[in-house]
XYZ file of C-alpha atoms in Angstrom:
359
model
C 101.094 108.766 122.615
C 101.976 109.289 126.263
C 104.028 112.118 127.708
C 106.122 109.496 129.498
C 107.562 108.439 126.120
C 109.299 111.808 125.795
C 110.781 111.611 129.290
C 112.583 108.319 128.623
C 116.334 108.663 129.243
C 115.985 112.241 130.523
C 117.984 112.242 133.728
C 116.932 114.953 136.159
C 114.439 116.647 133.832
C 111.050 116.890 135.511
C 109.371 119.422 133.231
C 109.466 120.261 129.528
C 108.650 123.690 128.108
C 107.344 123.802 124.537
C 107.047 127.311 123.095
C 105.110 127.798 119.878
C 106.128 130.745 117.727
C 104.524 132.612 114.875
C 103.949 131.501 111.298
C 107.658 131.024 110.595
C 108.480 129.376 113.929
C 105.697 126.875 114.492
C 106.579 124.007 116.806
C 104.495 121.037 115.656
C 105.237 119.362 118.971
C 102.902 121.879 120.616
C 100.090 120.297 118.617
C 101.466 116.798 119.169
C 101.159 117.213 122.926
C 97.962 119.267 123.004
C 96.136 117.369 120.206
C 94.192 120.511 119.267
C 92.960 120.569 115.680
C 92.146 124.263 115.300
C 93.704 127.577 116.176
C 97.087 129.184 115.562
C 98.321 129.395 119.170
C 101.022 131.930 118.309
C 103.115 132.632 121.391
C 101.420 129.876 123.382
C 103.337 127.361 125.474
C 102.999 123.938 127.018
C 104.569 122.753 130.238
C 104.550 118.981 130.517
C 105.671 116.624 133.229
C 105.441 112.850 133.260
C 101.792 112.838 134.273
C 100.021 115.788 132.732
C 100.087 118.755 130.375
C 99.369 122.413 131.046
C 98.551 124.838 128.226
C 99.419 128.532 128.474
C 97.448 130.420 125.839
C 96.163 133.860 124.959
C 92.470 134.776 125.046
C 92.199 134.303 121.269
C 92.575 130.537 121.674
C 90.996 130.010 125.085
C 87.860 128.334 123.760
C 89.780 125.887 121.579
C 92.236 125.093 124.370
C 89.428 124.345 126.812
C 88.038 121.741 124.410
C 90.983 119.542 125.424
C 91.399 117.603 128.651
C 94.417 119.667 129.686
C 94.734 122.309 132.381
C 94.508 125.710 130.676
C 95.996 129.043 131.791
C 94.923 132.174 129.914
C 97.042 135.322 129.540
C 95.997 138.774 128.373
C 99.537 139.982 127.655
C 103.007 138.614 126.981
C 104.141 139.900 130.384
C 101.368 137.967 132.102
C 102.209 134.900 130.009
C 105.862 135.020 131.078
C 104.891 135.507 134.725
C 102.612 132.453 134.690
C 105.253 130.252 133.073
C 107.930 131.561 135.422
C 105.832 130.684 138.479
C 105.148 127.186 137.192
C 108.843 126.499 136.543
C 110.152 128.052 139.757
C 112.533 125.727 141.580
C 113.354 123.593 138.534
C 117.080 123.024 138.009
C 116.738 121.250 134.634
C 114.084 122.118 132.075
C 113.630 120.348 128.748
C 113.243 122.480 125.622
C 112.816 121.652 121.945
C 115.832 123.483 120.545
C 115.113 122.315 116.995
C 112.093 124.625 116.859
C 113.379 127.661 118.745
C 114.621 130.752 116.940
C 117.469 132.702 118.546
C 115.008 135.302 119.834
C 112.696 132.629 121.213
C 115.596 130.873 122.930
C 116.680 134.128 124.556
C 113.112 134.654 125.748
C 113.017 131.136 127.209
C 116.368 131.703 128.893
C 115.065 134.890 130.491
C 111.889 133.168 131.665
C 113.644 130.112 133.123
C 116.379 132.001 134.969
C 119.350 129.917 136.085
C 117.843 126.527 135.245
C 119.834 124.297 132.881
C 118.069 124.026 129.520
C 118.276 120.459 128.230
C 117.639 119.801 124.540
C 114.856 117.198 124.263
C 114.328 117.532 120.503
C 115.618 114.008 119.863
C 113.326 112.552 122.529
C 110.342 114.323 120.977
C 111.289 113.199 117.463
C 111.606 109.575 118.558
C 108.234 109.678 120.301
C 106.581 111.271 117.259
C 107.962 108.616 114.899
C 105.632 105.981 116.389
C 102.014 106.785 115.586
C 99.087 105.946 117.853
C 95.629 104.944 116.603
C 94.347 108.522 116.494
C 97.316 109.639 114.416
C 96.994 106.635 112.101
C 93.310 107.427 111.529
C 94.222 110.979 110.498
C 97.021 109.791 108.205
C 94.693 107.300 106.519
C 92.153 110.032 105.853
C 94.791 112.425 104.503
C 96.097 109.690 102.200
C 92.580 108.772 101.064
C 91.820 112.349 100.049
C 95.143 112.661 98.228
C 94.629 109.422 96.334
C 91.051 110.074 95.322
C 91.619 113.449 93.672
C 94.296 112.273 91.247
C 92.035 110.918 88.492
C 89.921 114.076 88.516
C 93.112 116.119 88.267
C 94.261 114.211 85.207
C 90.809 114.455 83.608
C 91.140 118.227 83.942
C 94.263 118.370 81.752
C 93.994 120.258 78.507
C 96.553 121.514 76.050
C 97.719 125.033 76.824
C 96.855 125.045 80.524
C 99.647 126.148 82.859
C 101.321 124.370 85.740
C 99.878 126.991 88.073
C 96.346 126.296 86.857
C 96.644 122.571 87.518
C 98.222 123.206 90.917
C 95.331 125.477 91.922
C 92.769 122.943 90.716
C 94.377 120.158 92.758
C 94.264 122.332 95.880
C 90.574 123.011 95.182
C 89.892 119.278 94.856
C 91.695 118.447 98.094
C 89.769 121.053 100.101
C 86.474 120.076 98.446
C 87.040 116.458 99.408
C 87.663 117.090 103.094
C 91.249 118.263 103.488
C 91.945 120.861 106.156
C 94.501 122.395 103.802
C 97.172 121.221 101.352
C 100.153 119.676 103.122
C 102.542 121.961 101.217
C 102.656 124.067 98.068
C 101.480 121.683 95.368
C 104.234 120.894 92.872
C 103.263 120.562 89.213
C 105.923 120.020 86.536
C 105.261 119.885 82.802
C 107.780 118.510 80.324
C 111.438 119.181 81.070
C 110.509 120.863 84.358
C 109.951 117.364 85.752
C 113.745 117.087 86.018
C 113.620 119.481 88.999
C 112.505 117.566 92.125
C 111.264 120.731 93.888
C 110.126 122.764 90.905
C 107.762 125.653 91.639
C 104.800 125.675 89.242
C 104.830 128.530 86.772
C 103.417 129.589 83.427
C 104.791 126.654 81.430
C 101.969 125.532 79.130
C 101.059 121.886 78.660
C 101.640 120.336 75.271
C 101.313 116.851 73.831
C 104.079 114.483 74.890
C 104.874 116.326 78.122
C 105.583 114.595 81.380
C 103.065 115.657 84.036
C 104.647 115.217 87.462
C 102.517 116.172 90.469
C 103.825 116.141 94.044
C 101.015 117.002 96.424
C 99.295 116.018 99.637
C 96.218 116.652 101.725
C 96.393 117.584 105.387
C 93.693 116.265 107.697
C 93.512 117.572 111.262
C 97.175 118.657 111.003
C 98.446 115.258 109.716
C 99.950 115.132 106.246
C 99.947 112.917 103.201
C 102.661 113.226 100.549
C 102.064 111.700 97.131
C 103.795 111.926 93.762
C 102.501 110.619 90.447
C 103.876 110.955 86.926
C 101.912 110.637 83.700
C 102.290 111.810 80.095
C 99.871 114.089 78.280
C 99.191 112.384 74.966
C 101.278 109.500 73.657
C 104.334 108.454 75.647
C 107.620 107.602 73.963
C 109.431 104.334 74.612
C 112.057 106.251 76.575
C 109.405 107.773 78.840
C 107.895 104.335 79.411
C 111.325 102.866 80.157
C 112.124 105.522 82.751
C 108.763 105.034 84.443
C 109.204 101.259 84.531
C 112.625 101.543 86.187
C 111.335 103.952 88.841
C 108.299 101.741 89.459
C 110.556 98.703 89.968
C 112.811 100.680 92.308
C 109.894 101.856 94.410
C 108.263 98.435 94.529
C 111.535 96.758 95.519
C 112.272 99.257 98.294
C 108.694 99.200 99.523
C 108.583 95.412 99.676
C 111.498 95.486 102.117
C 109.574 97.528 104.649
C 108.743 95.837 107.935
C 109.753 96.161 111.555
C 113.474 95.683 112.148
C 114.671 96.419 108.614
C 117.476 98.969 108.355
C 116.382 102.174 106.619
C 119.770 102.423 104.924
C 119.034 99.150 103.111
C 115.629 100.364 101.904
C 117.313 103.454 100.490
C 120.150 101.454 98.918
C 117.759 99.119 97.058
C 116.327 101.935 94.917
C 119.812 103.263 94.201
C 120.971 99.777 93.232
C 118.182 99.385 90.669
C 118.443 102.868 89.175
C 122.254 102.877 89.101
C 122.276 99.538 87.257
C 120.070 101.073 84.536
C 121.057 103.485 81.740
C 120.161 106.289 84.164
C 122.908 105.810 86.712
C 123.443 108.848 88.927
C 120.078 110.391 88.125
C 118.562 109.769 91.555
C 119.994 112.374 93.904
C 117.872 112.276 97.049
C 116.871 109.905 99.809
C 114.055 107.581 98.802
C 111.711 108.553 101.600
C 111.001 110.226 104.897
C 108.636 110.141 107.817
C 105.233 111.807 107.632
C 102.997 113.075 110.389
C 102.559 116.543 111.824
C 105.389 117.620 109.526
C 105.439 116.665 105.862
C 109.116 115.791 106.238
C 109.070 114.177 109.649
C 111.525 111.779 111.244
C 112.997 109.402 110.164
C 114.603 110.086 106.775
C 115.917 107.434 104.394
C 119.478 108.104 103.338
C 122.994 106.989 103.993
C 122.657 106.313 107.698
C 121.386 103.511 109.898
C 118.058 103.337 111.674
C 115.674 100.463 112.263
C 112.104 100.640 111.046
C 109.594 100.178 113.860
C 105.942 99.195 113.919
C 103.593 102.146 113.347
C 106.172 104.411 111.773
C 104.623 106.227 108.796
C 107.003 106.847 105.898
C 107.074 107.677 102.207
C 108.870 105.734 99.482
C 109.754 108.000 96.545
C 112.571 107.146 94.137
C 112.923 109.120 90.938
C 114.971 109.647 87.801
C 115.730 113.217 86.719
C 117.271 114.122 83.357
C 118.104 117.828 82.955
C 116.574 119.321 79.822
C 114.385 116.251 79.252
C 112.176 115.591 82.258
C 111.797 113.038 84.973
C 109.692 110.526 86.831
C 109.006 110.202 90.546
C 106.549 107.855 92.238
C 105.763 108.441 95.901
C 103.483 106.600 98.283
C 102.786 106.619 102.006
C 103.075 103.435 104.054
C 102.622 102.366 107.665
C 105.235 99.948 109.013
C 103.881 96.673 110.402
C 105.518 93.714 112.144
C 105.722 91.628 108.965
C 105.289 94.181 106.215
C 103.436 97.424 105.661
C 100.036 98.975 105.090
C 99.804 101.051 101.923
C 98.018 104.260 102.909
C 97.835 105.820 99.453
C 96.322 103.972 96.500
C 98.534 101.499 94.672
C 100.451 103.302 91.898
C 99.826 102.181 88.305
C 102.340 99.651 86.993
C 102.430 101.270 83.554
C 102.871 104.916 82.666
C 99.471 106.600 82.282
C 98.849 108.377 78.990
C 96.278 111.136 79.441
C 94.402 112.027 76.271
């Protein structure tokens, strides 16, 4: 990653201001530019030009900030922070800001700090730069995917009749942290039985019984980079219908995944899974895009759906078709891949071809 990548096609913008908010207004691009692994950096900012990056932080994060190669300015109060940023931006007529990550209050604060300068939205430029991963980012994604893949068997071996979705979710988080994850990428989704028909089900007190689908959507984060994996099994003996659904989803995922390489249109990758599922007895039971980018955000750019974009080398994306039958259950299979010139690198472990029956 180079800062110059963000400045491409930005006419007249010489400096970019990235303002990181609190827990509910985190700007991942702050961490993209700074490359710091620790710290919260609430209320901190970055000012970047084409050649270097300056960090404006509070005393709480001074030590972590100084572990980077960037110029660091330390404030003791919000007033001092605003004064330092104001001085650095004085004389600028156009300043780039990441509007996608600014709350209304934060935007008003930025407007006050930058005075009469024109604020230019650079969120698209940042997103496009972040889509292409460098070697450091790829290393982190590989490690996150490795941790996610390696805890699955232990999770399934932990299944027992009568346990709740919440219990399995907590155990999977424990396994991820124990195996080197910084944290879970998101709230671990566990669905038993008919709950597997809800793509974003929140685990609850549903108890596991024989014949239930067990759908787990989870991921490990490693140094702020995220994996995102989904597997589906059955506790006990699977029915022929359950096996059929799994087989169709597996074929859809494999077919879409095998299309992935530089230059392929993302719309076509998405359409392939829909084509296979909609030609089966389960037409209309896939209702989401079949993948998305991964990186500093779990759902990063790009997103597979009904629009055009070309896959590029070193994009990291998921492929995750599913079939969801209300009142019955569902199957989703999700893996993480890295786009290559003539194909892809599978970051997560290869999914099983046949539906796993956990006894």
